[in-house]
Short mmCIF file of C-alpha atoms and ligand atoms in Angstrom, two decimals:
data_model
loop_
_atom_site.label_atom_id
_atom_site.label_comp_id
_atom_site.label_asym_id
_atom_site.label_seq_id
_atom_site.Cartn_x
_atom_site.Cartn_y
_atom_site.Cartn_z
CA ILE Q 9 -36.94 78.16 -24.95
CA ARG Q 10 -34.10 80.62 -25.00
CA THR Q 11 -35.13 83.24 -27.45
CA ASP Q 12 -31.91 85.22 -27.70
CA GLY Q 13 -30.98 85.59 -31.30
CA VAL Q 14 -33.92 83.59 -32.51
CA ARG Q 15 -35.14 84.71 -35.87
CA SER Q 16 -38.88 84.83 -36.18
CA ALA Q 17 -41.22 84.97 -39.16
CA PRO Q 18 -41.60 81.44 -40.36
CA THR Q 19 -42.36 81.00 -44.01
CA GLU Q 20 -43.87 77.55 -44.06
CA SER Q 21 -46.76 76.48 -41.90
CA TYR Q 22 -46.06 73.38 -39.90
CA PRO Q 23 -48.53 70.65 -39.13
CA ASP Q 24 -49.25 69.62 -35.56
CA VAL Q 25 -46.78 67.36 -33.89
CA SER Q 26 -47.47 64.44 -31.66
CA PRO Q 27 -44.34 62.64 -30.47
CA SER Q 28 -44.85 58.94 -30.93
CA SER Q 29 -44.28 57.95 -27.35
CA SER Q 30 -46.08 60.85 -25.73
CA ARG Q 31 -48.97 60.12 -23.48
CA GLY Q 32 -51.29 62.52 -24.83
CA SER Q 33 -54.10 64.18 -26.48
CA PRO Q 34 -53.88 66.24 -29.64
CA VAL Q 35 -52.41 69.71 -29.46
CA GLU Q 36 -55.56 71.63 -29.77
CA ASP Q 37 -58.61 69.98 -28.35
CA ASP Q 38 -62.00 70.95 -29.58
CA ASP Q 39 -63.64 73.49 -27.36
CA GLY Q 40 -66.36 72.17 -25.12
CA ASP Q 41 -64.59 68.91 -24.33
CA GLU Q 42 -66.35 67.40 -21.30
CA THR Q 43 -63.36 65.65 -19.71
CA PRO Q 44 -61.21 68.13 -17.80
CA PRO Q 45 -57.57 68.07 -18.88
CA THR Q 46 -55.22 66.17 -16.56
CA SER Q 47 -51.80 67.50 -15.64
CA ALA Q 48 -50.28 65.03 -18.11
CA ASP Q 49 -52.50 66.47 -20.83
CA ASN Q 50 -51.44 69.94 -19.83
CA GLU Q 51 -47.80 69.02 -19.86
CA ASP Q 52 -48.28 67.43 -23.23
CA SER Q 53 -49.97 70.38 -24.83
CA GLN Q 54 -47.33 72.72 -23.40
CA TRP Q 55 -44.73 70.46 -24.93
CA GLN Q 56 -46.53 70.42 -28.28
CA ALA Q 57 -46.73 74.20 -28.27
CA ARG Q 58 -43.03 74.41 -27.45
CA VAL Q 59 -42.11 72.12 -30.32
CA LYS Q 60 -44.31 74.05 -32.70
CA GLU Q 61 -42.65 77.28 -31.64
CA ALA Q 62 -39.19 75.74 -32.01
CA MET Q 63 -40.02 74.45 -35.47
CA LYS Q 64 -41.01 77.91 -36.54
CA SER Q 65 -37.82 79.42 -35.22
CA VAL Q 66 -35.30 77.17 -36.96
CA ALA Q 67 -33.32 78.41 -39.91
CA ARG Q 68 -34.75 78.40 -43.36
CA GLY Q 69 -33.34 75.67 -45.50
CA VAL Q 70 -34.18 73.04 -42.93
CA ASP Q 71 -36.64 70.63 -44.46
CA PRO Q 72 -40.06 70.85 -42.70
CA THR Q 73 -40.86 67.18 -43.31
CA ALA Q 74 -37.55 66.15 -41.79
CA LEU Q 75 -38.20 68.43 -38.81
CA GLN Q 76 -41.55 66.78 -38.35
CA GLN Q 77 -39.95 63.37 -38.52
CA VAL Q 78 -37.38 64.34 -35.90
CA ALA Q 79 -40.11 65.68 -33.60
CA ASN Q 80 -42.25 62.57 -34.04
CA GLU Q 81 -39.75 59.75 -34.18
CA ILE Q 82 -36.50 60.89 -32.64
CA VAL Q 83 -37.51 63.01 -29.68
CA VAL Q 84 -38.15 60.68 -26.75
CA LYS Q 85 -40.85 61.69 -24.28
CA GLY Q 86 -42.00 59.82 -21.21
CA ASP Q 87 -40.54 56.59 -19.74
CA GLU Q 88 -37.94 58.52 -17.83
CA VAL Q 89 -34.85 56.87 -16.40
CA HIS Q 90 -33.36 58.24 -13.16
CA TRP Q 91 -29.89 57.72 -11.66
CA ASP Q 92 -31.28 55.33 -9.06
CA ASP Q 93 -32.69 53.02 -11.72
CA ILE Q 94 -29.13 52.26 -12.79
CA ALA Q 95 -27.20 49.89 -10.55
CA GLY Q 96 -23.59 50.85 -9.87
CA LEU Q 97 -21.60 52.80 -12.48
CA GLU Q 98 -20.93 55.47 -9.89
CA GLY Q 99 -17.82 56.72 -11.67
CA ALA Q 100 -19.65 57.08 -14.98
CA LYS Q 101 -22.55 58.85 -13.29
CA ALA Q 102 -20.17 61.29 -11.61
CA ALA Q 103 -18.39 61.99 -14.92
CA LEU Q 104 -21.70 62.58 -16.68
CA LYS Q 105 -22.93 64.89 -13.94
CA GLU Q 106 -19.84 67.01 -14.21
CA ALA Q 107 -19.65 66.95 -17.99
CA VAL Q 108 -23.33 67.42 -18.82
CA VAL Q 109 -25.88 67.63 -16.05
CA TYR Q 110 -24.38 70.44 -13.97
CA PRO Q 111 -23.35 72.57 -16.97
CA PHE Q 112 -26.85 72.24 -18.40
CA LEU Q 113 -28.49 73.20 -15.11
CA ARG Q 114 -25.98 75.94 -14.24
CA PRO Q 115 -24.64 77.32 -17.55
CA ASP Q 116 -23.54 80.49 -15.72
CA LEU Q 117 -20.92 78.49 -13.78
CA PHE Q 118 -19.61 76.54 -16.75
CA SER Q 119 -18.10 79.02 -19.16
CA GLY Q 120 -14.59 79.80 -20.37
CA LEU Q 121 -12.21 77.19 -19.02
CA ARG Q 122 -15.16 75.30 -17.67
CA GLU Q 123 -16.90 75.21 -21.05
CA PRO Q 124 -18.59 71.78 -21.25
CA ALA Q 125 -17.51 69.26 -23.88
CA LYS Q 126 -19.61 69.04 -27.03
CA GLY Q 127 -19.22 65.33 -27.39
CA MET Q 128 -18.95 62.37 -25.10
CA LEU Q 129 -18.53 58.74 -26.03
CA LEU Q 130 -19.76 55.88 -23.87
CA PHE Q 131 -18.08 52.64 -24.87
CA GLY Q 132 -18.01 49.12 -23.54
CA PRO Q 133 -19.53 45.68 -23.92
CA PRO Q 134 -23.19 45.49 -24.98
CA GLY Q 135 -25.88 45.59 -22.32
CA THR Q 136 -23.87 47.48 -19.69
CA GLY Q 137 -26.22 50.43 -19.29
CA LYS Q 138 -24.96 52.95 -21.85
CA THR Q 139 -28.42 53.70 -23.19
CA MET Q 140 -29.86 53.85 -19.69
CA LEU Q 141 -27.15 56.33 -18.68
CA ALA Q 142 -27.90 58.55 -21.67
CA ARG Q 143 -31.59 58.57 -20.81
CA ALA Q 144 -30.85 59.33 -17.18
CA VAL Q 145 -28.61 62.22 -18.20
CA ALA Q 146 -31.48 63.67 -20.24
CA THR Q 147 -33.96 63.26 -17.38
CA GLU Q 148 -31.68 64.61 -14.69
CA SER Q 149 -30.50 67.58 -16.75
CA LYS Q 150 -34.09 68.36 -17.80
CA SER Q 151 -33.04 68.19 -21.42
CA THR Q 152 -34.86 67.31 -24.58
CA PHE Q 153 -33.71 63.83 -25.51
CA PHE Q 154 -33.12 63.01 -29.16
CA SER Q 155 -32.35 59.35 -29.67
CA ILE Q 156 -31.33 57.77 -32.92
CA SER Q 157 -29.40 54.69 -33.83
CA ALA Q 158 -26.76 55.40 -36.42
CA SER Q 159 -27.68 52.28 -38.32
CA SER Q 160 -31.23 53.56 -38.85
CA LEU Q 161 -29.76 56.69 -40.45
CA THR Q 162 -28.05 54.54 -43.02
CA SER Q 163 -31.01 52.18 -43.52
CA LYS Q 164 -34.47 53.41 -42.50
CA TYR Q 165 -33.84 57.04 -43.36
CA LEU Q 166 -31.46 56.48 -46.23
CA GLY Q 167 -32.02 59.09 -48.91
CA GLU Q 168 -33.49 61.46 -46.34
CA SER Q 169 -30.60 61.11 -43.93
CA GLU Q 170 -28.75 64.32 -44.66
CA LYS Q 171 -31.90 66.38 -44.32
CA LEU Q 172 -32.71 64.50 -41.17
CA VAL Q 173 -29.28 65.18 -39.67
CA ARG Q 174 -29.65 68.91 -40.40
CA ALA Q 175 -33.14 68.93 -38.91
CA LEU Q 176 -31.92 67.01 -35.89
CA PHE Q 177 -29.24 69.54 -35.00
CA ALA Q 178 -31.52 72.50 -35.79
CA LEU Q 179 -34.30 71.27 -33.53
CA ALA Q 180 -31.85 70.28 -30.81
CA LYS Q 181 -30.56 73.87 -30.72
CA ALA Q 182 -34.07 75.31 -30.75
CA LEU Q 183 -35.19 72.99 -27.94
CA ALA Q 184 -31.98 73.30 -25.90
CA PRO Q 185 -30.84 72.06 -23.49
CA SER Q 186 -30.71 68.95 -25.63
CA ILE Q 187 -28.95 65.63 -25.70
CA ILE Q 188 -28.47 64.05 -29.10
CA PHE Q 189 -27.95 60.40 -28.31
CA VAL Q 190 -26.52 58.35 -31.16
CA ASP Q 191 -26.45 54.64 -30.50
CA GLU Q 192 -24.12 52.40 -32.55
CA ILE Q 193 -22.11 55.48 -33.49
CA ASP Q 194 -19.43 53.20 -34.96
CA SER Q 195 -21.65 52.49 -37.96
CA LEU Q 196 -21.76 56.22 -38.73
CA LEU Q 197 -18.19 57.18 -37.93
CA SER Q 198 -16.26 54.12 -38.94
CA ALA Q 199 -13.46 54.31 -41.44
CA ARG Q 200 -15.66 52.14 -43.67
CA ALA Q 201 -18.58 54.57 -43.63
CA GLY Q 202 -16.13 57.15 -44.93
CA GLY Q 203 -14.91 55.10 -47.83
CA GLU Q 204 -17.21 52.40 -48.99
CA ASN Q 205 -20.45 53.80 -50.10
CA GLU Q 206 -21.30 57.22 -51.33
CA ALA Q 207 -24.56 57.63 -49.38
CA SER Q 208 -23.12 56.76 -45.99
CA ARG Q 209 -20.04 58.88 -46.69
CA ARG Q 210 -22.35 61.85 -47.26
CA ILE Q 211 -24.28 61.23 -44.04
CA LYS Q 212 -21.04 60.97 -42.12
CA THR Q 213 -19.82 64.25 -43.62
CA GLU Q 214 -23.08 66.03 -42.86
CA PHE Q 215 -23.03 64.77 -39.28
CA LEU Q 216 -19.47 65.98 -38.76
CA ILE Q 217 -20.27 69.38 -40.32
CA GLN Q 218 -23.32 69.89 -38.11
CA TRP Q 219 -21.38 68.83 -35.07
CA SER Q 220 -18.49 71.21 -35.83
CA ASP Q 221 -20.94 74.04 -36.43
CA LEU Q 222 -22.38 73.37 -33.03
CA ALA Q 223 -18.98 73.76 -31.39
CA ARG Q 224 -18.18 76.89 -33.41
CA ALA Q 225 -21.55 78.46 -32.66
CA ALA Q 226 -21.19 77.64 -28.98
CA ALA Q 227 -17.82 79.39 -28.99
CA GLY Q 228 -19.45 82.41 -30.60
CA LYS Q 229 -17.61 81.90 -33.90
CA ALA Q 230 -20.71 81.18 -35.97
CA SER Q 231 -24.22 82.46 -35.85
CA SER Q 232 -26.89 80.12 -34.70
CA ILE Q 233 -30.51 79.94 -33.82
CA GLY Q 234 -31.34 78.52 -30.41
CA ASP Q 235 -28.75 77.68 -27.79
CA PRO Q 236 -25.85 75.66 -29.24
CA SER Q 237 -23.87 75.79 -26.00
CA ARG Q 238 -26.40 73.51 -24.39
CA VAL Q 239 -26.50 70.76 -26.99
CA LEU Q 240 -24.38 67.67 -26.46
CA VAL Q 241 -23.74 64.73 -28.70
CA LEU Q 242 -23.69 61.67 -26.49
CA ALA Q 243 -22.79 58.55 -28.40
CA ALA Q 244 -22.57 54.89 -27.51
CA THR Q 245 -20.69 52.02 -29.10
CA ASN Q 246 -19.81 48.40 -28.51
CA LEU Q 247 -17.13 48.67 -31.19
CA PRO Q 248 -15.04 51.72 -30.26
CA TRP Q 249 -12.08 50.55 -32.36
CA ALA Q 250 -14.22 50.82 -35.52
CA ILE Q 251 -14.45 54.61 -35.17
CA ASP Q 252 -11.85 56.31 -37.30
CA ASP Q 253 -9.08 58.35 -35.67
CA ALA Q 254 -10.30 61.82 -36.63
CA ALA Q 255 -13.84 61.13 -35.46
CA ARG Q 256 -12.59 59.60 -32.23
CA ARG Q 257 -10.62 62.73 -31.40
CA ARG Q 258 -13.78 64.81 -31.64
CA PHE Q 259 -15.07 63.15 -28.51
CA ALA Q 260 -13.44 65.22 -25.84
CA ARG Q 261 -14.53 62.65 -23.27
CA ARG Q 262 -14.51 58.90 -23.75
CA GLN Q 263 -16.03 57.01 -20.88
CA TYR Q 264 -15.54 53.28 -20.42
CA ILE Q 265 -18.66 51.48 -19.22
CA PRO Q 266 -17.34 48.13 -18.05
CA LEU Q 267 -19.07 44.91 -17.06
CA PRO Q 268 -20.67 45.26 -13.64
CA GLU Q 269 -18.55 44.41 -10.60
CA ALA Q 270 -19.92 42.15 -7.85
CA PRO Q 271 -21.60 44.89 -5.73
CA THR Q 272 -23.33 46.23 -8.86
CA ARG Q 273 -24.62 42.79 -9.84
CA LYS Q 274 -25.85 42.34 -6.30
CA LYS Q 275 -27.71 45.64 -6.34
CA GLN Q 276 -29.24 44.84 -9.72
CA LEU Q 277 -30.34 41.37 -8.62
CA GLU Q 278 -31.85 42.81 -5.45
CA ASN Q 279 -33.74 45.40 -7.51
CA LEU Q 280 -35.00 42.74 -9.90
CA LEU Q 281 -36.17 40.48 -7.07
CA ALA Q 282 -37.56 43.23 -4.87
CA ALA Q 283 -41.17 42.80 -5.95
CA GLN Q 284 -40.98 39.00 -6.37
CA LYS Q 285 -41.72 36.11 -4.07
CA HIS Q 286 -38.34 34.45 -3.60
CA SER Q 287 -36.50 32.36 -1.05
CA LEU Q 288 -32.93 33.50 -1.60
CA THR Q 289 -31.03 33.90 1.66
CA PRO Q 290 -28.21 36.44 1.94
CA GLN Q 291 -25.76 33.54 1.43
CA ASP Q 292 -27.64 32.43 -1.70
CA MET Q 293 -27.40 35.97 -2.97
CA GLU Q 294 -23.63 36.01 -2.40
CA GLU Q 295 -23.31 32.74 -4.28
CA LEU Q 296 -25.40 34.05 -7.14
CA VAL Q 297 -23.28 37.19 -7.34
CA THR Q 298 -20.18 35.01 -7.66
CA LEU Q 299 -21.81 32.80 -10.27
CA THR Q 300 -22.70 35.79 -12.43
CA ASP Q 301 -19.11 37.02 -12.76
CA GLY Q 302 -18.68 38.12 -16.41
CA TYR Q 303 -22.38 38.82 -16.91
CA SER Q 304 -23.42 42.22 -18.27
CA GLY Q 305 -26.38 44.17 -16.90
CA SER Q 306 -28.63 42.89 -19.64
CA ASP Q 307 -27.36 39.33 -19.11
CA VAL Q 308 -28.28 39.63 -15.43
CA THR Q 309 -31.76 40.88 -16.38
CA ALA Q 310 -32.20 38.02 -18.85
CA LEU Q 311 -31.02 35.53 -16.23
CA ALA Q 312 -33.45 36.80 -13.58
CA LYS Q 313 -36.33 36.72 -16.05
CA ASP Q 314 -35.54 33.16 -16.96
CA ALA Q 315 -35.16 32.10 -13.32
CA ALA Q 316 -38.49 33.73 -12.49
CA MET Q 317 -40.09 31.30 -14.94
CA GLY Q 318 -38.73 28.33 -12.93
CA PRO Q 319 -41.67 28.07 -10.49
CA LEU Q 320 -44.13 28.25 -13.39
CA ARG Q 321 -42.26 25.66 -15.45
CA ALA Q 322 -42.33 23.33 -12.45
CA LEU Q 323 -46.13 23.40 -12.56
CA GLY Q 324 -46.44 21.96 -16.03
CA GLU Q 325 -50.07 21.78 -17.14
CA ASP Q 326 -51.23 22.62 -13.58
CA LEU Q 327 -50.28 26.17 -14.41
CA LEU Q 328 -53.70 26.69 -15.96
CA SER Q 329 -55.65 25.81 -12.81
CA VAL Q 330 -53.28 26.77 -9.98
CA ASP Q 331 -54.19 29.40 -7.44
CA ALA Q 332 -51.75 32.30 -7.96
CA ASP Q 333 -50.86 32.35 -4.25
CA MET Q 334 -49.82 28.73 -4.39
CA VAL Q 335 -47.02 29.28 -6.93
CA ARG Q 336 -43.76 28.57 -5.08
CA SER Q 337 -41.04 31.17 -4.52
CA ILE Q 338 -38.17 31.70 -6.91
CA ALA Q 339 -35.23 29.76 -5.47
CA LEU Q 340 -31.46 29.63 -5.97
CA HIS Q 341 -31.82 26.37 -7.91
CA ASP Q 342 -33.99 28.20 -10.48
CA PHE Q 343 -31.07 30.55 -11.05
CA CYS Q 344 -28.67 27.60 -11.25
CA GLU Q 345 -30.81 26.05 -14.00
CA SER Q 346 -31.02 29.36 -15.86
CA LEU Q 347 -27.26 29.91 -15.62
CA LYS Q 348 -26.88 26.94 -17.98
CA ALA Q 349 -29.12 28.52 -20.59
CA VAL Q 350 -28.34 32.23 -20.22
CA ARG Q 351 -24.62 32.64 -20.86
CA PRO Q 352 -22.58 35.86 -20.65
CA SER Q 353 -22.68 37.70 -23.95
CA VAL Q 354 -19.05 38.83 -23.80
CA GLY Q 355 -16.20 36.37 -23.50
CA LYS Q 356 -12.80 36.91 -21.86
CA GLU Q 357 -11.16 37.62 -25.21
CA GLY Q 358 -13.75 40.23 -26.15
CA LEU Q 359 -13.40 41.86 -22.79
CA ARG Q 360 -9.63 42.15 -23.14
CA ARG Q 361 -10.12 44.15 -26.32
CA PHE Q 362 -12.28 46.71 -24.47
CA GLU Q 363 -9.78 46.92 -21.63
CA GLU Q 364 -6.96 47.60 -24.05
CA TRP Q 365 -8.90 50.27 -25.91
CA ALA Q 366 -9.92 51.89 -22.62
CA GLU Q 367 -6.28 51.93 -21.56
CA ARG Q 368 -5.21 53.71 -24.75
CA PHE Q 369 -8.09 56.05 -25.44
CA GLY Q 370 -10.57 56.08 -22.60
CA GLU Q 371 -11.34 57.31 -19.16
CA ARG Q 372 -11.90 54.55 -16.69
CA VAL Q 373 -14.40 54.67 -13.87
P1 ADP D 406 -26.23 49.23 -23.67
O1 ADP D 406 -26.77 50.52 -24.20
O2 ADP D 406 -24.94 49.38 -22.90
O3 ADP D 406 -26.13 48.13 -24.68
P2 ADP D 406 -28.65 49.24 -22.11
O4 ADP D 406 -28.51 50.50 -21.37
O5 ADP D 406 -29.57 49.25 -23.30
O6 ADP D 406 -27.23 48.68 -22.57
O7 ADP D 406 -29.09 48.08 -21.12
C1 ADP D 406 -29.86 46.98 -21.55
C2 ADP D 406 -30.68 46.45 -20.39
O8 ADP D 406 -29.83 45.84 -19.42
C3 ADP D 406 -31.43 47.55 -19.65
O9 ADP D 406 -32.68 47.79 -20.18
C4 ADP D 406 -31.49 46.98 -18.23
O10 ADP D 406 -32.56 46.08 -18.14
C5 ADP D 406 -30.23 46.18 -18.11
N1 ADP D 406 -29.11 46.90 -17.48
C6 ADP D 406 -27.88 47.10 -18.02
N2 ADP D 406 -27.06 47.74 -17.17
C7 ADP D 406 -27.80 48.00 -16.07
C8 ADP D 406 -27.52 48.64 -14.82
N3 ADP D 406 -26.31 49.16 -14.55
N4 ADP D 406 -28.51 48.74 -13.93
C9 ADP D 406 -29.73 48.20 -14.17
N5 ADP D 406 -30.05 47.57 -15.32
C10 ADP D 406 -29.11 47.45 -16.26
#
């Protein structure tokens, strides 16, 4: 933790934290435990101690229960995604490296004119890898990853949302470098959220205030605890046109994440089939790549999963008694069957809308 400017002397005492998806043991084990701690346990208790420290350091006026909730439910630990797990999207990866990863790893090189953006929007059809990219950015930049879907702010956390938003930004600064990933950002920053209902209007306002404060603090124009210059709001949407104009302009970078091109689909299919028994020749693979034109990354995954069931379906009731080694390989015809059932989730018309928006407001890869 960067400690510059961090105020100490907490007033409240905070309970122990155990992030929901962490691997580990409680923060403080009883003495005399017989099993020696593993390195994962060690890592976990170091993490717990770091969170505890960060929670103490945040500004007064931030609700301790909300902080706890952020630490437990919104900070994502474990299940890391790396660049290589994501097929294709080379342009988007390069943009994210330059905009986030390098500045976070080398803040000394990225100041003044090279000051990194405080907000980046990933937009495109559903299932194209936006969430995966955000998680990879967090892994590769060694950042704390805060992940929240905007719709849960207006449903699950409704009533507590404003406190939660304040706690989210406070903890992100204290645990910097941090990525605040907001999925379905359209539901938070749409013109509708601003007008229709009082509660969601207030959450939207609070989010925009916290976000502006972050930028002002990073520029040295407001005091802050933690390291605001290394906190980025990374947001994803399948409905970029729903975001209102003012909110859209706050995203200094807007990155289009399109449907995968042929080489990307090929790489993804190869990855998916790598550990499977299959009989696809290189020509079959080429044919399959052509047949999956218009499929998103998640459509391709769904297709491969369905096709992998083909050899089992062919067994019928024999499935219960068959020797596992005797199950036949996955073949092209399994994919051809599955192509009838698993259809692309975005049609031509829908795609055109993304292309037009990207042309007007986005950066293309
Ligand atoms: P989005 O956030 O754009 O809706 P996700 O990142 O959640 O999409 O992707 C959904 C699923 O689709 C992933 O879990 C993965 O299985 C698959 N997928 C999508 N794009 C890719 C890709 N480029 N490489 C590998 N898998 C992908």
